[in-house]
Short mmCIF file of C-alpha atoms and ligand atoms in Angstrom, two decimals:
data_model
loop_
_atom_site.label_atom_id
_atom_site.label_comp_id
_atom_site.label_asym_id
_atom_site.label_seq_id
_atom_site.Cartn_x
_atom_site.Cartn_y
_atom_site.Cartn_z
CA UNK A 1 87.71 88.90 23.32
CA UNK A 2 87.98 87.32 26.75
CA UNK A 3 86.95 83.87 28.15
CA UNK A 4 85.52 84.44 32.05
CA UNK A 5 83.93 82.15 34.15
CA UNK A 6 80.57 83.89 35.90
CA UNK A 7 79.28 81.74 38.33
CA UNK A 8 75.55 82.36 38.88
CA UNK A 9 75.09 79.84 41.37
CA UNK A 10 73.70 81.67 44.54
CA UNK A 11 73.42 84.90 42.67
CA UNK A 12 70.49 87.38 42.64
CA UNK A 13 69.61 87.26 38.55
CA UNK A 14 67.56 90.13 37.68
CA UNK A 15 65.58 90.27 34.29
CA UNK A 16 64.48 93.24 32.62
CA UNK A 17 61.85 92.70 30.41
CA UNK A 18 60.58 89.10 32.03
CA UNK A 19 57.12 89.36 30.18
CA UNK A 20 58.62 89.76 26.74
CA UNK A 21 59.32 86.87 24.52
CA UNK A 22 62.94 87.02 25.07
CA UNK A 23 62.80 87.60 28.74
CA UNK A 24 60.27 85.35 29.48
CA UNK A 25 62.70 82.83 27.57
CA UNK A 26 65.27 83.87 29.03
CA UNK A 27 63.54 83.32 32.77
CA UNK A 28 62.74 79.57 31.55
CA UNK A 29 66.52 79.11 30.79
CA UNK A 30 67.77 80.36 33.90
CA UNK A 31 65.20 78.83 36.24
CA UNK A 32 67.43 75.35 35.68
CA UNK A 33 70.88 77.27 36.69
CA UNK A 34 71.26 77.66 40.87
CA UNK A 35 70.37 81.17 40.79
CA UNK A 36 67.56 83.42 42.09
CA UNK A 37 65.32 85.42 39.56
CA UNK A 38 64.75 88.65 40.02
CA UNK A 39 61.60 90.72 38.07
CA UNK A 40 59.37 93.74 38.87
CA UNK A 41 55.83 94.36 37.02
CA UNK A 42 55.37 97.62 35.04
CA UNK A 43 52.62 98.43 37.60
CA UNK A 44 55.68 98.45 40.21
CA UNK A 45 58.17 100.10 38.33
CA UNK A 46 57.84 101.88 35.33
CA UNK A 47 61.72 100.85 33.40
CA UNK A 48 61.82 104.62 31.30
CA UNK A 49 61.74 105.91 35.08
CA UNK A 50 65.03 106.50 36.34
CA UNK A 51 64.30 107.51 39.65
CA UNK A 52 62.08 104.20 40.09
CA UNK A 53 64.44 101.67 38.26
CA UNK A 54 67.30 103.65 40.39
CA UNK A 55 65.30 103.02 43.77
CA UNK A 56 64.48 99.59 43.05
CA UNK A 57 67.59 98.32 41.92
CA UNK A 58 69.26 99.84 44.99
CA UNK A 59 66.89 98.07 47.37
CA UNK A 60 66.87 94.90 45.71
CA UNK A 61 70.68 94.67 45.29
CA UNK A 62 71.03 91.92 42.32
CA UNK A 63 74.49 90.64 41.63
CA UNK A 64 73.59 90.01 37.67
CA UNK A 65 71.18 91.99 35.34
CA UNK A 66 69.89 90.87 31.74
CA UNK A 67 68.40 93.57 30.04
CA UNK A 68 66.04 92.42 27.89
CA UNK A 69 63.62 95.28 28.39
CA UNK A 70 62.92 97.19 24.92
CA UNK A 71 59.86 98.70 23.01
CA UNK A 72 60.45 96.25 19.62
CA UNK A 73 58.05 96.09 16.30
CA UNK A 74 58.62 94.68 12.98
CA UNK A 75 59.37 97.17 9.88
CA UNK A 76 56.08 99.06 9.96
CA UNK A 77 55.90 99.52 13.67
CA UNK A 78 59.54 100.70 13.45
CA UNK A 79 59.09 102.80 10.66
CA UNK A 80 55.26 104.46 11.86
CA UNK A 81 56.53 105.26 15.77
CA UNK A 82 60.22 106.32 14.90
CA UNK A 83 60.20 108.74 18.57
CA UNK A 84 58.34 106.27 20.84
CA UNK A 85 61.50 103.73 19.24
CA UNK A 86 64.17 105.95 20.22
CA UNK A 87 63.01 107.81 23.47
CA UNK A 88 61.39 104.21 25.11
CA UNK A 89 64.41 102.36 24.40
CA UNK A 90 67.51 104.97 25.26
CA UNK A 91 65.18 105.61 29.06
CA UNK A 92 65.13 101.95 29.72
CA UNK A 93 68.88 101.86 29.00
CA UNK A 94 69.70 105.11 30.39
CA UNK A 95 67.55 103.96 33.94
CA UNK A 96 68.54 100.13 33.84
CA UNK A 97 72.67 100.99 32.98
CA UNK A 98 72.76 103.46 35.19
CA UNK A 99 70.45 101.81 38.43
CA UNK A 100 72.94 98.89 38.35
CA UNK A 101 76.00 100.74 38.04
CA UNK A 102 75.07 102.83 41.09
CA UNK A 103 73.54 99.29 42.99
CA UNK A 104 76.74 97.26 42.26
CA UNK A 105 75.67 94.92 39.41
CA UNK A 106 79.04 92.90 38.93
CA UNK A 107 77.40 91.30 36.11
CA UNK A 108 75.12 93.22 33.10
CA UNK A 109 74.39 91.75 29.50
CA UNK A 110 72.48 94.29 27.36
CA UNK A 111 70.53 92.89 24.35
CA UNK A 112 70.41 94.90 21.48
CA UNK A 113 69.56 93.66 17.62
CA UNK A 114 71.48 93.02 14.26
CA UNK A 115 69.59 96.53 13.09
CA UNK A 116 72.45 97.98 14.17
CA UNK A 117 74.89 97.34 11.17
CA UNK A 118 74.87 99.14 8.30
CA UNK A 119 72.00 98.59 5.32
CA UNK A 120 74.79 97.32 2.68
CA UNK A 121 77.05 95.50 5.67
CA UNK A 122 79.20 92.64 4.52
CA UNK A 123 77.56 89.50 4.44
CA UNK A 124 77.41 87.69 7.64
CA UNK A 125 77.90 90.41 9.34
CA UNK A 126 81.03 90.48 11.18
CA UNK A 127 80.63 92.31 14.95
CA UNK A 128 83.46 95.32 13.39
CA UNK A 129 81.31 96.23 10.82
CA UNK A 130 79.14 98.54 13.52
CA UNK A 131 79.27 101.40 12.27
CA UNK A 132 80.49 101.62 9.23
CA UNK A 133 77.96 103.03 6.77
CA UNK A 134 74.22 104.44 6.97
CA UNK A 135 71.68 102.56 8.66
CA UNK A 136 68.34 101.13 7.42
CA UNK A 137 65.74 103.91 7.40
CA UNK A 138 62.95 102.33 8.22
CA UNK A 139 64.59 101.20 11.80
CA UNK A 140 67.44 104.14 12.28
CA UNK A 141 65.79 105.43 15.40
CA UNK A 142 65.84 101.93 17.40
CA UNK A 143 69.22 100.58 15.73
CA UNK A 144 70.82 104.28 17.47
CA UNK A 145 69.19 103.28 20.94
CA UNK A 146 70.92 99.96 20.62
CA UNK A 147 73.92 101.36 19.28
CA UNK A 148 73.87 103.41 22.07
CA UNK A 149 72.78 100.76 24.58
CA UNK A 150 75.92 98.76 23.45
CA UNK A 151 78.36 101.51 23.67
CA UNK A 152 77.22 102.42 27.68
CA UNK A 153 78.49 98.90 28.22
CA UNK A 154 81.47 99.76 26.90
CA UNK A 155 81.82 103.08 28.35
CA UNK A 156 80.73 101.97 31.73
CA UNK A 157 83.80 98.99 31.41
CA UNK A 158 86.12 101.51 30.14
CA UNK A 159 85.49 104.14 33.07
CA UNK A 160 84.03 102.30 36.24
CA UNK A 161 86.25 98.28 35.31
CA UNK A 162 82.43 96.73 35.45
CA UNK A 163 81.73 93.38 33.45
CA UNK A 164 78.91 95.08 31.18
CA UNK A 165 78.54 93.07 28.00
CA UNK A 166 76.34 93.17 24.62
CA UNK A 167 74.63 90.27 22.82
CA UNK A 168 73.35 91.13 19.04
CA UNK A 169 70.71 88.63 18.32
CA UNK A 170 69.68 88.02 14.78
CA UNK A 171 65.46 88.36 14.18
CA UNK A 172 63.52 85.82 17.38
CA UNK A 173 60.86 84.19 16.71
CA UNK A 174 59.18 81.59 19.16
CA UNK A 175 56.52 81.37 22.23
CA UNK A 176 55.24 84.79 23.72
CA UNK A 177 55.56 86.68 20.04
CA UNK A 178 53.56 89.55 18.78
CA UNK A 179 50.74 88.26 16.64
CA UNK A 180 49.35 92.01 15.97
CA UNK A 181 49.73 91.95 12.23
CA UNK A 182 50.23 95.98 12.22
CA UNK A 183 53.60 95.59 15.27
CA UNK A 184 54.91 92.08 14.94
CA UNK A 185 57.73 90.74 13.01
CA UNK A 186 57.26 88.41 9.61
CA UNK A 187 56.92 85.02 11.09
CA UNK A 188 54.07 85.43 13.19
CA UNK A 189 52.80 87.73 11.06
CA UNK A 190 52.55 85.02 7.96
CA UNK A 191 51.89 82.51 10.69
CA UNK A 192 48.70 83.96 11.64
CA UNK A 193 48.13 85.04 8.03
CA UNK A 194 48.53 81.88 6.76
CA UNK A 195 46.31 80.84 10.04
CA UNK A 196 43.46 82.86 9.24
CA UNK A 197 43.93 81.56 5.30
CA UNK A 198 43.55 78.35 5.98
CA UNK A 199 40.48 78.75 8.29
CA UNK A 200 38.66 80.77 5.92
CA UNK A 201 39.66 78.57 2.64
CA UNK A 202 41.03 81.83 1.05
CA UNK A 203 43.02 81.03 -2.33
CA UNK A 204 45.91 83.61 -1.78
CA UNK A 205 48.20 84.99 1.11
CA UNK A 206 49.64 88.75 0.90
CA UNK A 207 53.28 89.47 2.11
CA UNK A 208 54.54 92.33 2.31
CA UNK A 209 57.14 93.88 0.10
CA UNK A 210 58.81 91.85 -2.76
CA UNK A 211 59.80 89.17 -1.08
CA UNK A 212 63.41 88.69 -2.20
CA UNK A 213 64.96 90.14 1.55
CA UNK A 214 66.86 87.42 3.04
CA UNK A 215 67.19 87.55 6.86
CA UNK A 216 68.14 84.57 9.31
CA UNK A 217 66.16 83.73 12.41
CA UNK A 218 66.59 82.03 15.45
CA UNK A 219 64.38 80.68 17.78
CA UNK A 220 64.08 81.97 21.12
CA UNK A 221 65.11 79.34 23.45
CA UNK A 222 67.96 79.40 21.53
CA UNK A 223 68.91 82.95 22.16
CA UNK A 224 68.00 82.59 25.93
CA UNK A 225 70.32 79.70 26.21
CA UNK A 226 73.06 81.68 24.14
CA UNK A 227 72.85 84.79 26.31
CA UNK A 228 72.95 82.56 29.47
CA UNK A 229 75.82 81.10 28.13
CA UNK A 230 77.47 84.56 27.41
CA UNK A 231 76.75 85.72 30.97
CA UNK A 232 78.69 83.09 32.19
CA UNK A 233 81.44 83.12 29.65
CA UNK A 234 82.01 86.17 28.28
CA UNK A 235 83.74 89.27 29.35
CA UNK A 236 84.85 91.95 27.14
CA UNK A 237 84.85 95.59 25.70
CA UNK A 238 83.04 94.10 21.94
CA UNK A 239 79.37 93.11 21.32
CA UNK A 240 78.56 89.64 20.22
CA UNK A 241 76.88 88.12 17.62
CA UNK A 242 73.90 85.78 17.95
CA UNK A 243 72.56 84.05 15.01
CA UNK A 244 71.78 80.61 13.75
CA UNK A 245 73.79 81.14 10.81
CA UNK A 246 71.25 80.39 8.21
CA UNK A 247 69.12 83.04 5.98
CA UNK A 248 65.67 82.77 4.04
CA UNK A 249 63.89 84.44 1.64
CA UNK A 250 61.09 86.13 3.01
CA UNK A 251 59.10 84.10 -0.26
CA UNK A 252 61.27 80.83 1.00
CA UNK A 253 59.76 81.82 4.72
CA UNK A 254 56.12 82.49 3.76
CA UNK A 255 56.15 78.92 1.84
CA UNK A 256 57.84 76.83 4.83
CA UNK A 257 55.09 78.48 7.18
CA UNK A 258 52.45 77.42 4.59
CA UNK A 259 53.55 73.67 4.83
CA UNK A 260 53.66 74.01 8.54
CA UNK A 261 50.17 75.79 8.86
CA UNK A 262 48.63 73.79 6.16
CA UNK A 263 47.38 75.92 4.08
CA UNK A 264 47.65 75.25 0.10
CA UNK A 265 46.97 78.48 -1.29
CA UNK A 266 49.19 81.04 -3.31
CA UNK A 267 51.18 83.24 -1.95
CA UNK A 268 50.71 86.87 -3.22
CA UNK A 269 53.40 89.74 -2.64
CA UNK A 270 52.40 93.34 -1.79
CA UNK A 271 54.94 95.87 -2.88
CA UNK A 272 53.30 98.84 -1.42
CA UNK A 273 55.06 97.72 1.44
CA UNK A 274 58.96 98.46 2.49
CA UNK A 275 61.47 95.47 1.91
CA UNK A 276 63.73 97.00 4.13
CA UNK A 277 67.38 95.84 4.56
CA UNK A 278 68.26 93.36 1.41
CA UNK A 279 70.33 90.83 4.14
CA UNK A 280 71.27 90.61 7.21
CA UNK A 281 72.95 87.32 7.97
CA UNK A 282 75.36 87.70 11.20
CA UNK A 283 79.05 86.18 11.55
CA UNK A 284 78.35 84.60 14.44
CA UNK A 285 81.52 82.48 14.82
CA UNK A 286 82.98 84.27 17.57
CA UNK A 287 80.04 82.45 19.52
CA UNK A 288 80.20 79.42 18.01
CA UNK A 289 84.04 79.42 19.20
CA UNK A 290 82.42 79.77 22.79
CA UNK A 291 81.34 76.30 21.90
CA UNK A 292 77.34 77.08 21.59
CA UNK A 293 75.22 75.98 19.30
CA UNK A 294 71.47 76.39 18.05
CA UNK A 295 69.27 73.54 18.72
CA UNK A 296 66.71 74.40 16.29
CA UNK A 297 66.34 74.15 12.51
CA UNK A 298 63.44 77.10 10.92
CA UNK A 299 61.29 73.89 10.25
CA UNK A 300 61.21 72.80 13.65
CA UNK A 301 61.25 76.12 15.35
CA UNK A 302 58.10 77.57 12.99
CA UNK A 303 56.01 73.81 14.07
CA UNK A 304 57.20 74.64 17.84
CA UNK A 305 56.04 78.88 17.58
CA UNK A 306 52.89 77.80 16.07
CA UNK A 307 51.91 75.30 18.24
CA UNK A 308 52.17 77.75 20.88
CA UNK A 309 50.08 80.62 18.71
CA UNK A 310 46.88 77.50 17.98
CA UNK A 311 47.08 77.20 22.11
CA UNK A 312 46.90 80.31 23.24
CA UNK A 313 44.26 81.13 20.72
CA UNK A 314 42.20 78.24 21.73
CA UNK A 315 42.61 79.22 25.18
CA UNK A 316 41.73 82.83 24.76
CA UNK A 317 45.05 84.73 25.30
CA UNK A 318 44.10 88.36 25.29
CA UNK A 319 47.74 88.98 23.77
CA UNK A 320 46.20 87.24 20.64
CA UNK A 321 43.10 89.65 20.56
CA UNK A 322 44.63 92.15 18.37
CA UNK A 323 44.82 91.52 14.82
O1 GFB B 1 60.30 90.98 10.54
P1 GFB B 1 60.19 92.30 9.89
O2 GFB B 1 59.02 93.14 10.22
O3 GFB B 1 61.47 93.15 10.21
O4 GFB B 1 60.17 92.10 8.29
P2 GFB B 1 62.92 93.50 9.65
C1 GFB B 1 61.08 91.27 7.64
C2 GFB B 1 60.74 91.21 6.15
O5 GFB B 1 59.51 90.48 5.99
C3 GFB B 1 60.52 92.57 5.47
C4 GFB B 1 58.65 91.18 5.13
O6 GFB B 1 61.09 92.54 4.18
C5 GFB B 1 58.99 92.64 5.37
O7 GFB B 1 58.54 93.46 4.30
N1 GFB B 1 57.25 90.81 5.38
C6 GFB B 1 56.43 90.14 4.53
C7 GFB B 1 56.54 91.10 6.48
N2 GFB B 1 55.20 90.03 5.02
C8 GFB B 1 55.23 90.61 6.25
C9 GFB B 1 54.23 90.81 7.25
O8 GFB B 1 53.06 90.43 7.12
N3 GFB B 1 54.63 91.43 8.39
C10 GFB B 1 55.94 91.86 8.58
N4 GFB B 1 56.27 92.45 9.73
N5 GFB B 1 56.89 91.72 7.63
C11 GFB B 1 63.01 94.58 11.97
C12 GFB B 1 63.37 95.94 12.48
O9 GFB B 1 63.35 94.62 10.65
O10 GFB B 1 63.75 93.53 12.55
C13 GFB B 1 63.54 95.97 13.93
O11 GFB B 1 62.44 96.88 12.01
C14 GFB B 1 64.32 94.79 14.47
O12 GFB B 1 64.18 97.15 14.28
C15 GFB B 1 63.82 93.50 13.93
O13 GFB B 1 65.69 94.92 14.19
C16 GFB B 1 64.63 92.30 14.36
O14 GFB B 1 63.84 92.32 9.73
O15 GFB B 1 62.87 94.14 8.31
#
């Protein structure tokens, strides 16, 4: 591991992925560093298209690129579109990687997930534990892109001396999430669930699976400052962790966004659906020795991501349409 100093100040920042929650984030936390943001529509250029991303990047000439850019789901979206998982995500790595090796990106932080470890990893997951056992099933196919997306970093450092680095973040949660209950992750999910529960005075609200899982979650702004922080601090051949370091039931979860929704009712669990991965808790103290920290506690972070779901619903957001 190696301490750098990036300097982004008069630097051409491009963001892959500005529209999703984690780029858009990611756009908000760079817009108060002394750099210019860089993003392209999809109606522009499509990011699978290697020829496109290739010509883009070469005319636009960025110094720094944060791919953020991925087709993402929770468990059922994961485990129902296994292909689009894999193909989408390795030709947005493939064209991105590649586009901004060939432009001369001196800078490129690749953002993968903590589905890459093993289903039975050590608990918190320490970064060496990549590949060390078999991988959840119902996410194999995007935890290989990302594996993959990781080791092109590492491959392009190792062959070409560029400063291509990996962030792992632990499961996001925050503004700009998925609400459609078939694709998104748990919290909006039960956020919405609980939502709708509490609108229509309904006595019960189904989860999925058994609800013993533990995972850990982090809110977004806190992952947009950590990778911002990485870009500028970090240079070296291993991925890092980024996690709060705190993990939840899913049961614990769907109670905490109760008392932050409101609604009084019992919570009901639905085995019929897949647990997935017991834990997954990352080690994320080789960040924390980078000196960052999370800002947010779960409490505060589910009262901040639903304050921004009520909004958006009052206001009509057709990303909110789906349900
Ligand atoms: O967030 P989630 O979909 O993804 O599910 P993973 C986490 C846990 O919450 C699982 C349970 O045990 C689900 O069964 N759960 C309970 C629910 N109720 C619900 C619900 O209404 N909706 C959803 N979605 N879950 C994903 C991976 O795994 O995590 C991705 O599939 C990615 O590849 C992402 O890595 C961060 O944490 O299980």
């Amino acid at each position: 591991m190696s301490a750098t100093s990036y300097s982004l100040a008069g630097k051409r920042v491009f963001i892959a992925g500005h529209r999703g929650m984690v780029g858009s984030a990611i756009a908000r936390r760079l817009a108060s560093e002394d750099c210019e943001i860089l993003t392209v529509n999809r109606t522009e250029v499509d990011l699978r298209d290697q020829v496109g991303v290739r010509a883009w990047l070469a005319d636009r000439k960025p110094h720094a690129v944060v791919l953020a850019a991925a087709k993402v789901g929770g468990i059922l979206a994961n485990d129902t579109y296994p292909a689009d998982f894999l193909y989408e995500n390795l030709a947005i790595q493939n064209a991105v990687i590649e586009g901004s090796f060939r432009a001369g990106v001196e800078k490129l932080l690749f953002l993968g997930s903590s589905c890459i470890y093993p289903k039975f990893a050590p608990q918190p997951i320490p970064e060496n534990a990549l590949l060390t056992g078999p991988l959840e099933s119902t996410n194999e196919w995007y935890a290989i892109a990302k594996i993959a997306g990781l080791k092109m970093c590492e491959a392009y450092r190792r062959q070409h001396g560029v400063d291509y680095i990996s962030a792992m973040p632990t499961n996001l949660y925050g503004p700009g999430d998925n609400y459609d209950l078939e694709k998104s992750h748990v919290i909006p999910a039960l956020l919405r669930k609980a939502h709708d529960a509490r609108e229509a005075r309904a006595d019960s609200l189904l989860i999925w699976g058994s609800g013993s899982p533990r995972r850990e979650f982090l809110h977004v702004d806190d992952a947009a400052d950590a990778m911002v922080h990485l870009l500028k601090t970090y240079s070296g051949y291993e991925h890092i962790n980024v996690g709060s370091g705190e993990d939840v039931t899913i049961l614990e979860l769907a109670q905490l966004v109760c008392d932050v929704v409101g609604f009084k009712g019992r919570i009901v669990t639905d085995p019929s659906k897949p647990d997935g991965t017991p834990r997954k808790l990352m080690d994320a103290s080789k960040l924390i020795a980078m000196g960052w920290r999370p800002k947010y506690d779960l409490q505060t972070g589910l009262r901040d991501a639903y304050s921004w779901f009520v909004d958006h619903l009052k206001a009509g957001d057709a990303r909110l349409s789906v349900a």
